[in-house]
XYZ file of C-alpha atoms in Angstrom:
663
model
C 25.779 -6.152 83.232
C 23.239 -5.450 80.551
C 23.671 -1.328 80.689
C 27.339 -1.846 80.683
C 27.161 -3.859 77.723
C 24.889 -1.921 75.476
C 27.022 1.674 76.439
C 30.006 -0.398 75.188
C 28.040 -1.869 72.181
C 26.939 1.718 71.508
C 30.623 3.072 71.961
C 31.747 0.351 69.326
C 29.153 1.353 66.711
C 30.148 5.130 67.249
C 33.489 4.031 66.280
C 32.721 1.871 63.393
C 30.338 4.439 61.776
C 32.886 7.220 62.483
C 35.413 5.573 60.660
C 33.055 4.973 57.718
C 31.928 8.746 57.551
C 35.491 9.696 57.384
C 35.245 9.021 53.699
C 32.784 11.592 53.183
C 35.081 14.454 54.365
C 37.868 16.370 52.568
C 40.768 14.641 54.264
C 40.378 11.660 51.761
C 41.119 14.078 49.029
C 44.254 15.656 50.949
C 45.689 12.355 52.013
C 43.692 9.307 50.642
C 46.511 6.560 51.675
C 46.619 7.932 55.388
C 42.915 7.904 55.669
C 42.292 4.477 54.337
C 44.775 3.479 57.024
C 43.308 5.472 59.710
C 39.714 4.363 58.556
C 40.442 0.629 58.244
C 42.081 0.640 61.774
C 39.496 2.450 63.480
C 36.814 0.556 61.963
C 38.356 -2.663 62.679
C 38.414 -1.772 66.354
C 34.525 -0.902 66.417
C 33.745 -4.325 64.664
C 35.919 -6.320 67.301
C 33.799 -4.201 70.039
C 30.704 -4.923 68.226
C 30.863 -8.795 68.233
C 32.140 -8.704 71.894
C 29.536 -6.289 73.078
C 26.528 -7.667 71.346
C 23.538 -6.968 73.474
C 22.060 -9.891 75.180
C 18.558 -11.105 75.561
C 17.693 -10.493 72.238
C 15.481 -12.980 70.299
C 17.025 -14.250 67.092
C 14.702 -12.496 65.033
C 15.650 -9.095 66.622
C 19.611 -9.955 66.492
C 18.985 -10.429 62.757
C 17.253 -7.239 62.405
C 20.051 -5.333 64.220
C 22.512 -6.826 61.942
C 21.233 -6.650 58.919
C 20.300 -2.807 59.910
C 23.988 -1.894 60.735
C 25.214 -3.719 57.950
C 22.921 -1.599 55.466
C 23.876 1.751 57.059
C 27.711 0.643 57.185
C 27.762 -0.025 53.543
C 25.738 3.135 52.924
C 28.715 4.982 54.433
C 31.509 2.918 52.747
C 30.057 3.655 49.300
C 32.102 7.160 49.465
C 35.380 5.036 49.212
C 36.833 5.701 45.624
C 36.438 2.680 43.613
C 39.194 0.190 42.340
C 40.537 0.931 38.905
C 39.260 -2.682 38.297
C 35.883 -1.214 38.217
C 37.000 0.613 35.020
C 37.681 -2.678 33.438
C 34.063 -3.868 34.233
C 32.361 -0.765 32.777
C 34.554 -0.617 29.603
C 34.346 -4.761 28.976
C 30.716 -4.291 29.622
C 30.243 -1.484 27.292
C 32.177 -3.193 24.256
C 30.160 -6.539 25.160
C 26.883 -4.952 25.202
C 28.031 -3.268 21.751
C 28.509 -6.896 20.334
C 32.226 -6.851 20.569
C 34.283 -9.733 22.535
C 36.655 -8.672 25.121
C 38.603 -11.854 24.524
C 39.426 -10.981 20.831
C 42.508 -8.523 21.357
C 43.917 -6.715 24.807
C 42.116 -3.219 25.590
C 44.760 -1.296 24.035
C 44.438 -2.773 20.784
C 43.438 -0.461 17.859
C 40.579 -2.499 17.137
C 38.816 -0.962 20.211
C 39.934 2.478 19.463
C 36.485 3.819 18.794
C 35.201 2.614 22.194
C 37.771 4.744 24.392
C 36.739 6.774 26.998
C 37.804 8.243 30.137
C 37.176 4.825 31.846
C 39.405 3.191 29.386
C 42.061 5.585 30.200
C 41.783 4.565 33.875
C 41.984 0.713 33.209
C 44.794 -1.296 34.609
C 46.812 -3.930 32.404
C 45.125 -2.489 29.059
C 47.899 -4.712 27.226
C 46.612 -7.877 28.622
C 43.509 -10.091 27.834
C 40.702 -10.150 30.031
C 40.732 -13.200 32.458
C 37.285 -12.766 33.502
C 34.713 -15.647 32.455
C 31.799 -15.129 30.038
C 29.044 -14.772 32.700
C 30.740 -12.046 34.460
C 31.182 -10.020 31.352
C 27.444 -10.485 30.659
C 26.838 -9.229 34.073
C 29.096 -6.151 33.368
C 27.317 -5.444 30.002
C 24.102 -5.672 31.964
C 25.192 -3.316 34.501
C 26.997 -0.996 32.256
C 23.996 -0.722 30.161
C 21.531 0.311 32.881
C 24.045 2.926 34.217
C 27.452 3.703 32.816
C 28.904 4.522 35.864
C 31.000 3.322 39.028
C 27.967 3.816 41.339
C 26.070 1.245 39.609
C 28.222 -1.461 40.156
C 28.639 -0.405 43.618
C 24.681 -0.745 44.060
C 24.520 -4.245 42.602
C 27.565 -5.580 44.457
C 26.007 -4.011 47.818
C 22.720 -5.856 47.129
C 24.719 -8.940 46.602
C 26.734 -8.549 49.597
C 23.389 -7.810 51.709
C 22.267 -11.206 50.059
C 25.010 -13.115 51.236
C 24.483 -12.036 54.789
C 21.296 -13.398 54.522
C 22.536 -16.662 53.266
C 25.180 -16.867 56.263
C 22.299 -16.132 58.575
C 20.627 -19.012 57.134
C 23.402 -21.273 57.410
C 23.922 -20.655 61.198
C 20.450 -20.968 61.799
C 20.627 -24.387 59.606
C 23.584 -25.466 62.106
C 21.925 -24.420 65.250
C 24.560 -21.951 66.037
C 24.663 -18.064 66.998
C 23.742 -15.713 64.436
C 25.841 -13.141 66.147
C 28.871 -14.741 64.119
C 27.457 -12.820 61.337
C 29.229 -9.940 62.288
C 32.790 -11.555 61.399
C 31.712 -11.134 57.949
C 29.125 -8.394 57.899
C 31.167 -5.790 59.916
C 34.480 -6.946 58.982
C 36.498 -3.759 57.540
C 37.934 -5.864 54.743
C 34.408 -6.805 53.631
C 33.243 -3.335 53.543
C 36.184 -1.863 51.965
C 36.204 -4.239 49.149
C 32.547 -4.691 48.189
C 30.808 -1.216 49.289
C 34.040 0.609 48.962
C 36.178 -0.442 46.284
C 33.396 -2.393 44.446
C 35.126 -5.643 43.655
C 32.723 -7.990 42.062
C 34.413 -11.227 43.608
C 31.186 -10.888 45.948
C 28.945 -12.498 43.329
C 31.100 -15.642 43.196
C 31.131 -15.928 46.856
C 27.379 -15.526 46.963
C 27.248 -18.174 44.280
C 29.258 -20.416 46.366
C 27.361 -20.116 49.478
C 24.132 -20.559 47.953
C 25.749 -23.790 46.460
C 26.553 -24.997 50.054
C 23.222 -23.909 51.715
C 21.533 -25.909 49.023
C 23.530 -29.016 49.763
C 22.773 -28.727 53.358
C 18.868 -28.735 52.334
C 19.864 -31.596 49.925
C 18.695 -29.548 47.055
C 21.167 -31.077 44.853
C 20.411 -29.591 41.563
C 20.155 -26.128 42.682
C 23.592 -26.855 44.564
C 25.098 -27.826 41.256
C 23.456 -24.680 39.309
C 25.215 -22.291 41.786
C 28.366 -23.896 41.561
C 28.253 -23.440 37.890
C 27.307 -19.837 37.805
C 30.203 -19.379 40.639
C 32.693 -20.828 38.128
C 31.284 -18.691 35.390
C 31.643 -15.364 37.493
C 35.331 -16.245 38.712
C 37.028 -19.305 37.777
C 38.801 -19.651 41.248
C 35.395 -21.503 42.189
C 36.739 -24.554 39.888
C 38.643 -25.933 42.837
C 35.290 -27.311 44.412
C 34.072 -29.331 41.278
C 36.038 -32.479 42.202
C 34.795 -32.441 45.659
C 31.416 -32.101 44.511
C 32.065 -34.944 41.918
C 33.187 -37.104 44.573
C 30.859 -36.397 47.426
C 27.906 -34.282 46.355
C 25.518 -36.756 44.320
C 27.397 -36.612 41.046
C 24.160 -37.513 39.190
C 23.083 -33.782 39.387
C 26.256 -32.486 37.815
C 24.574 -32.048 34.494
C 22.969 -29.249 35.850
C 25.817 -27.148 36.100
C 26.429 -27.364 32.375
C 23.594 -24.948 31.764
C 25.421 -21.812 33.385
C 28.898 -23.157 32.266
C 28.002 -23.584 28.603
C 25.388 -21.064 28.016
C 26.941 -17.675 28.502
C 30.000 -19.171 26.557
C 28.134 -19.563 23.389
C 28.085 -15.377 23.099
C 31.744 -15.603 22.943
C 32.371 -19.054 21.475
C 35.084 -17.999 18.349
C 37.194 -15.965 20.717
C 36.468 -17.677 24.224
C 40.019 -19.425 24.133
C 41.907 -16.523 24.322
C 40.604 -16.183 28.028
C 43.048 -18.952 28.932
C 45.885 -16.554 27.828
C 44.175 -13.892 30.155
C 44.287 -16.383 33.008
C 47.815 -17.308 32.512
C 48.984 -13.579 31.957
C 47.443 -12.694 35.258
C 48.303 -15.744 37.381
C 50.817 -17.976 35.890
C 53.354 -15.545 34.483
C 52.773 -12.962 37.322
C 53.344 -13.450 40.750
C 52.622 -11.060 43.848
C 51.878 -11.233 47.603
C 51.154 -14.885 47.678
C 52.654 -16.183 50.698
C 53.489 -19.759 49.727
C 54.189 -18.987 46.123
C 56.693 -16.170 47.349
C 58.591 -18.615 49.332
C 58.674 -21.177 46.820
C 59.586 -18.482 44.173
C 62.410 -17.271 46.524
C 63.844 -20.903 46.670
C 63.747 -21.458 43.084
C 65.742 -17.995 42.458
C 62.784 -16.025 40.805
C 61.538 -18.882 38.468
C 57.975 -17.622 38.697
C 56.515 -20.594 36.142
C 58.341 -23.335 38.126
C 57.007 -21.829 41.226
C 53.719 -21.843 39.965
C 54.065 -25.534 39.071
C 55.180 -26.555 42.307
C 52.155 -24.664 44.222
C 49.653 -26.384 42.072
C 51.046 -29.774 43.126
C 50.991 -28.979 46.820
C 47.281 -27.448 46.225
C 46.484 -30.663 44.318
C 47.776 -32.850 46.964
C 45.863 -30.977 49.602
C 42.623 -30.771 47.872
C 42.755 -34.885 47.483
C 43.390 -35.298 51.090
C 39.962 -33.067 51.711
C 38.376 -35.029 49.047
C 39.114 -38.440 50.868
C 38.779 -37.120 54.500
C 36.229 -34.141 54.897
C 32.742 -35.214 54.793
C 30.977 -31.782 55.252
C 30.482 -29.718 51.998
C 30.877 -26.634 54.062
C 34.007 -27.365 55.815
C 35.554 -28.938 52.324
C 34.529 -25.450 50.675
C 36.185 -23.535 53.447
C 39.342 -25.624 53.290
C 39.810 -25.692 49.587
C 39.185 -21.924 48.984
C 41.409 -20.994 51.935
C 44.025 -23.321 50.214
C 43.733 -21.977 47.026
C 44.243 -18.265 48.426
C 47.228 -19.239 50.329
C 48.861 -21.081 47.499
C 47.830 -18.492 44.660
C 50.716 -16.386 43.038
C 48.478 -13.429 43.345
C 46.979 -12.482 46.277
C 45.190 -9.041 46.551
C 43.580 -8.242 49.734
C 39.965 -8.536 48.370
C 40.777 -12.054 47.530
C 40.745 -12.941 51.163
C 37.199 -11.983 51.172
C 36.632 -15.349 49.622
C 37.121 -16.859 52.812
C 35.216 -14.730 55.409
C 31.883 -15.929 55.145
C 33.295 -19.270 56.222
C 34.765 -17.549 59.190
C 31.212 -16.938 60.511
C 30.758 -20.718 60.716
C 34.107 -21.437 61.624
C 35.750 -18.799 63.904
C 39.358 -18.410 63.514
C 41.535 -16.007 65.334
C 44.357 -16.428 62.251
C 42.037 -15.133 59.497
C 40.634 -12.131 61.944
C 44.255 -11.325 62.482
C 44.633 -11.295 58.370
C 41.492 -9.212 58.505
C 43.209 -6.712 60.394
C 46.693 -6.868 58.679
C 45.361 -6.652 55.339
C 44.628 -2.954 55.827
C 48.536 -2.572 55.343
C 47.667 -3.022 51.730
C 46.636 0.578 51.290
C 50.048 1.619 52.028
C 50.504 0.908 48.210
C 48.341 4.316 47.895
C 51.324 6.349 48.706
C 53.565 5.327 45.665
C 50.633 6.568 43.744
C 50.319 9.858 45.531
C 53.927 10.271 44.778
C 53.553 9.916 40.994
C 54.978 6.714 40.992
C 53.871 3.296 39.738
C 51.834 1.274 41.997
C 53.535 -1.008 44.186
C 52.987 -2.413 47.790
C 56.403 -2.494 49.665
C 57.919 -5.788 50.965
C 57.735 -4.649 54.537
C 54.092 -4.442 54.074
C 53.877 -7.969 52.676
C 55.613 -9.235 55.661
C 53.441 -7.153 58.123
C 50.329 -8.369 56.453
C 51.220 -12.296 56.399
C 53.725 -12.813 59.318
C 51.021 -12.386 62.314
C 48.659 -14.492 60.360
C 51.215 -17.504 59.638
C 52.198 -17.658 63.264
C 48.696 -17.602 64.549
C 47.869 -20.107 62.135
C 50.627 -22.411 62.723
C 49.350 -22.379 66.368
C 45.725 -23.363 65.256
C 47.076 -26.322 63.125
C 48.512 -27.591 66.443
C 45.866 -30.459 66.380
C 46.088 -31.026 62.700
C 48.757 -33.886 63.168
C 46.001 -35.865 65.501
C 43.734 -36.536 62.793
C 46.579 -38.749 61.136
C 44.568 -38.484 57.785
C 41.691 -40.298 58.967
C 38.267 -39.256 57.670
C 36.449 -36.487 59.947
C 33.961 -38.056 62.211
C 29.984 -37.522 61.842
C 28.513 -38.092 65.081
C 25.200 -39.432 65.486
C 22.243 -37.406 66.338
C 21.733 -37.367 70.367
C 18.600 -38.250 71.737
C 19.498 -37.917 75.668
C 21.049 -35.093 77.852
C 22.460 -35.545 81.414
C 23.559 -32.642 83.595
C 26.577 -33.265 85.744
C 27.140 -30.969 88.770
C 30.339 -31.154 90.937
C 30.049 -29.839 94.046
C 31.544 -29.150 97.460
C 29.771 -27.602 100.208
C 27.603 -25.560 98.144
C 24.203 -25.931 100.274
C 23.548 -22.056 99.981
C 23.898 -22.445 95.801
C 22.862 -26.009 94.897
C 18.967 -25.455 95.121
C 18.889 -22.795 92.846
C 21.079 -24.527 90.273
C 19.149 -27.671 90.694
C 15.716 -25.883 90.284
C 16.898 -23.970 87.412
C 18.223 -27.331 85.630
C 14.861 -29.008 86.451
C 12.831 -25.879 84.721
C 14.543 -25.901 81.382
C 12.206 -26.275 78.619
C 13.576 -29.284 76.736
C 13.567 -31.598 80.067
C 16.902 -33.266 80.890
C 16.998 -37.083 81.427
C 19.358 -37.295 84.405
C 20.867 -34.884 86.906
C 23.858 -36.382 88.794
C 25.467 -34.103 91.510
C 28.952 -35.317 92.357
C 29.677 -34.494 95.821
C 33.224 -34.047 97.093
C 32.868 -34.854 100.557
C 30.435 -31.915 101.502
C 30.329 -31.285 105.489
C 27.160 -29.481 104.870
C 23.877 -30.111 103.342
C 24.786 -30.337 99.796
C 24.101 -33.974 99.445
C 20.776 -33.998 101.162
C 19.366 -31.022 99.465
C 20.213 -32.540 95.869
C 18.657 -35.920 97.107
C 15.542 -33.822 97.882
C 15.211 -32.335 94.813
C 15.589 -35.520 92.848
C 19.355 -35.813 91.524
C 21.186 -38.692 91.863
C 24.336 -38.059 94.220
C 27.587 -39.958 93.496
C 30.129 -39.355 96.525
C 33.563 -38.870 95.432
C 36.786 -37.615 96.297
C 37.333 -33.835 95.944
C 38.681 -32.246 92.671
C 36.608 -30.974 90.112
C 37.849 -33.330 87.141
C 37.670 -36.431 89.551
C 34.084 -35.577 90.649
C 32.950 -35.039 86.910
C 34.521 -37.961 85.900
C 32.839 -40.087 88.629
C 29.572 -38.867 87.469
C 30.252 -39.525 83.694
C 30.757 -43.159 84.942
C 27.117 -43.552 85.814
C 25.667 -41.164 83.351
C 23.580 -42.904 80.431
C 23.004 -39.878 78.013
C 24.372 -39.113 74.788
C 25.251 -35.749 75.765
C 26.577 -34.460 79.029
C 26.497 -30.673 80.157
C 28.667 -30.053 83.172
C 27.343 -26.924 85.344
C 28.780 -25.669 88.353
C 26.996 -25.279 91.590
C 26.886 -21.514 91.470
C 25.623 -21.592 88.078
C 22.042 -20.877 86.786
C 21.044 -22.198 83.429
C 18.632 -20.257 81.331
C 15.476 -22.288 80.101
C 16.618 -22.640 76.720
C 20.170 -24.282 77.367
C 19.285 -27.847 77.077
C 17.429 -27.138 73.592
C 20.293 -24.991 72.322
C 22.859 -27.826 73.133
C 20.661 -30.337 71.401
C 19.893 -28.339 68.284
C 23.444 -27.597 67.460
C 24.821 -30.996 68.137
C 21.613 -32.632 66.097
C 22.578 -30.297 63.213
C 26.061 -30.330 63.032
C 27.429 -33.629 63.069
C 31.204 -32.828 62.941
C 30.725 -30.959 66.548
C 31.866 -32.874 69.447
C 30.985 -30.305 72.162
C 31.579 -26.613 73.507
C 30.407 -24.300 75.745
C 26.914 -22.427 76.347
C 28.587 -19.317 77.057
C 28.146 -17.437 80.802
C 27.185 -14.016 82.267
C 27.849 -13.122 85.641
C 24.660 -12.388 88.033
C 26.177 -8.932 89.263
C 27.221 -6.127 87.379
C 30.525 -4.057 87.029
C 32.909 -3.305 84.017
C 35.708 -5.301 85.664
C 33.231 -8.468 85.178
C 32.233 -7.392 81.888
C 35.776 -7.584 80.613
C 36.099 -11.105 82.272
C 32.817 -12.132 80.046
C 34.390 -10.504 77.016
C 37.511 -12.403 77.242
C 35.931 -15.626 78.004
C 33.755 -15.273 74.638
C 36.598 -14.510 72.571
C 38.980 -17.265 74.046
C 35.983 -19.962 73.681
C 34.973 -18.619 70.152
C 38.224 -18.013 68.468
C 40.428 -20.374 70.588
C 38.358 -23.289 71.297
C 39.496 -23.016 74.747
C 36.468 -22.798 77.433
C 36.218 -22.662 81.088
C 34.021 -24.766 83.093
C 31.592 -21.785 84.400
C 30.864 -21.317 80.871
C 28.830 -24.502 80.683
C 30.810 -27.136 78.773
C 29.117 -29.913 77.048
C 29.901 -32.635 74.964
C 28.873 -35.866 73.365
C 29.664 -38.630 75.557
C 30.846 -40.954 72.535
C 33.431 -38.240 71.911
C 34.686 -38.415 75.422
C 35.065 -42.266 75.147
C 36.909 -41.846 72.081
C 39.340 -39.435 73.525
C 40.225 -41.555 76.691
C 37.452 -40.340 79.039
C 37.052 -37.320 80.978
C 40.515 -35.714 82.507
C 40.303 -36.532 86.272
C 42.448 -33.378 87.275
C 41.993 -31.449 90.324
C 42.275 -28.316 88.391
C 42.673 -27.364 84.673
C 40.182 -30.170 83.757
C 37.991 -27.666 81.821
C 41.184 -26.734 79.848
C 42.413 -30.227 79.205
C 39.008 -31.131 78.125
C 38.806 -28.381 75.467
C 42.145 -29.216 74.231
C 41.335 -33.085 73.697
C 37.679 -32.133 72.447
C 39.655 -29.845 69.708
C 41.984 -33.115 69.038
C 39.042 -35.219 67.604
C 36.443 -32.415 66.209
C 35.136 -28.930 66.207
C 33.960 -27.160 69.390
C 31.462 -24.159 69.507
C 30.352 -21.538 71.533
C 26.622 -20.753 72.066
C 25.009 -17.278 72.559
C 25.103 -17.695 76.432
C 22.561 -18.916 78.968
C 24.481 -19.671 81.963
C 24.741 -16.950 84.813
C 27.074 -17.590 87.568
C 28.230 -16.339 90.802
C 31.076 -13.572 91.034
C 31.975 -14.330 94.266
C 35.808 -15.441 93.550
C 36.043 -11.984 91.580
C 35.030 -9.844 94.415
C 38.567 -9.271 95.953
C 42.164 -9.020 94.448
C 40.519 -8.583 90.889
C 43.895 -8.315 89.079
C 45.964 -10.574 91.097
C 43.423 -13.199 90.154
C 43.372 -12.513 86.480
C 47.434 -12.708 86.894
C 47.090 -16.189 88.795
C 44.544 -17.684 86.195
C 46.952 -16.605 83.410
C 50.073 -17.976 84.940
C 48.227 -21.098 86.215
C 47.118 -21.842 82.512
C 50.338 -20.978 80.867
C 52.088 -23.514 83.424
C 49.658 -26.141 82.642
C 49.900 -25.941 78.927
C 53.574 -25.725 79.059
C 54.170 -29.016 81.206
C 51.342 -30.602 78.935
C 53.750 -30.164 76.153
C 56.223 -31.926 78.275
C 54.053 -34.282 79.174
C 54.107 -33.568 82.541
C 51.008 -33.557 85.016
C 51.529 -30.542 87.624
C 47.501 -30.249 88.171
C 48.159 -31.423 91.840
C 50.629 -28.363 92.401
C 48.195 -26.002 90.566
C 45.535 -27.022 92.563
C 47.479 -26.336 95.889
C 48.447 -22.957 94.533
C 45.141 -21.819 93.252
C 43.217 -22.675 96.816
C 45.785 -20.819 98.667
C 48.746 -23.486 99.106
C 46.887 -25.631 101.663
C 47.586 -28.743 99.795
């Protein structure tokens, strides 16, 4: 299986790098719009494949080295993408700032700046509007422009910042005990690459400062956290939405530290700085473009942009108040607040979505990944420029960009109502771990399973085998190997529940009898639960003992479903806090679909995660009728989920169907 995975990973990288290399060809000159769209789509395919096919068996340090190397090469290739016309504003405003002028004094087309006009000024957008960039951003522009008055200078600086951001993400993932593979959701995403290494948008500086602030919070470095937050606000005003939460929950006594980056750069522009508010209002308050929530409200209010902006501000403020009152994790709060800001903003360019994507490495989400794919349609706007018309994004493109995302997001938010405005639970650090093994006539498998569990580096506190009435030596073998045997009725959910009733540990790992645990599985579980108080459980991740392309497809589907949908299967090694199980009414004692029900219940009370694997299981059930079995599982899960919505228990019927209609 490892060779298949490596081949598929190599093919994914070939797609990924080929898409980036297209921008060095003459085709981009002939038809830039089509090449941007083609490159974006191919690159997304390579990005998705790279995450799904990422090599197994690498140490954490080798994973990091591989991700960073690929990220660096991709950014070098993407530097051939033409810069956005925003970069010409960075250059020109940096030039006049370095010359002692203030970009806040007049709009760029004012006669006062006539002597500074050059080719970059000619290519600027919105020369008739005052700048909306904060003072620290202007000073950064001045510094970079002074070093080299060329767009390549900004590309280089922003790519360096982008690589630093990848480093911060890796540090955060390690801090929370999560799989560093998830860095790929940001590092290889075409949205990230086009926005930063390609078009050179400076938003990466704000995002880097925000993530550094969150990292410092997690390490209790409150002064540094407030300092980085102040820097983020001074780079892009959008980060100001985090200040109320920080004051509420993040040791406000250190808030004075943020005054240094907030005030000191402003002194340089003190006499003209109030004009920045006019620039902000001109770009955001009086102008509307592609905002999903704002556009709907604007339509309902018959195109009254100002009123629509006011309504979205009220809605955002209400949501922010809810976050302040209920969300304990600064990381999650920053994610929710910035995501809400983007969705409620009157103006949303595709690179604004970049603000959210570092958080997707820590909170994987199918909806945001869908949006990162559909955001590629933004480049259809280039067709209007190629025709010699004014730049515009067609209305149909906005629908294509937002509608799939909103549909998937609505599905993901189905658990939101279950929180009932209560504060999110922060669970205690776990100390003990039980392994529960449901078994029925598994005398050929149970010994290897138990030996693997007993060989884990972090010793488990108890092993419970739940025997469902075996007619072979399953129970006897388990007793010989020191496991506690609980006799119960058959049916996996019933068996597991019986085991949990006698378990005494803080955490339970459910392992099927035909599975083999890696030596580090128990340590991974305890690490992620100790370091992530909002995580209630999840899945370890599985690989088959035997190798073929069909089984590899199953592995990829299992990973994607568990990571992006939160729904894991029992053979992936489900684990959970016993306190969380008690809170949700106990383990579901279904004869079938108990694993799906467990996942749904866990997502209803907290966060679930997928670790980086460590469970190897038998492929005996996939040896025959492969396609038929996939169809059977899809059908059974669909029927179960549908009847669950209707509050009907059909698990006995599904059990009979799954096991050949014998019951």
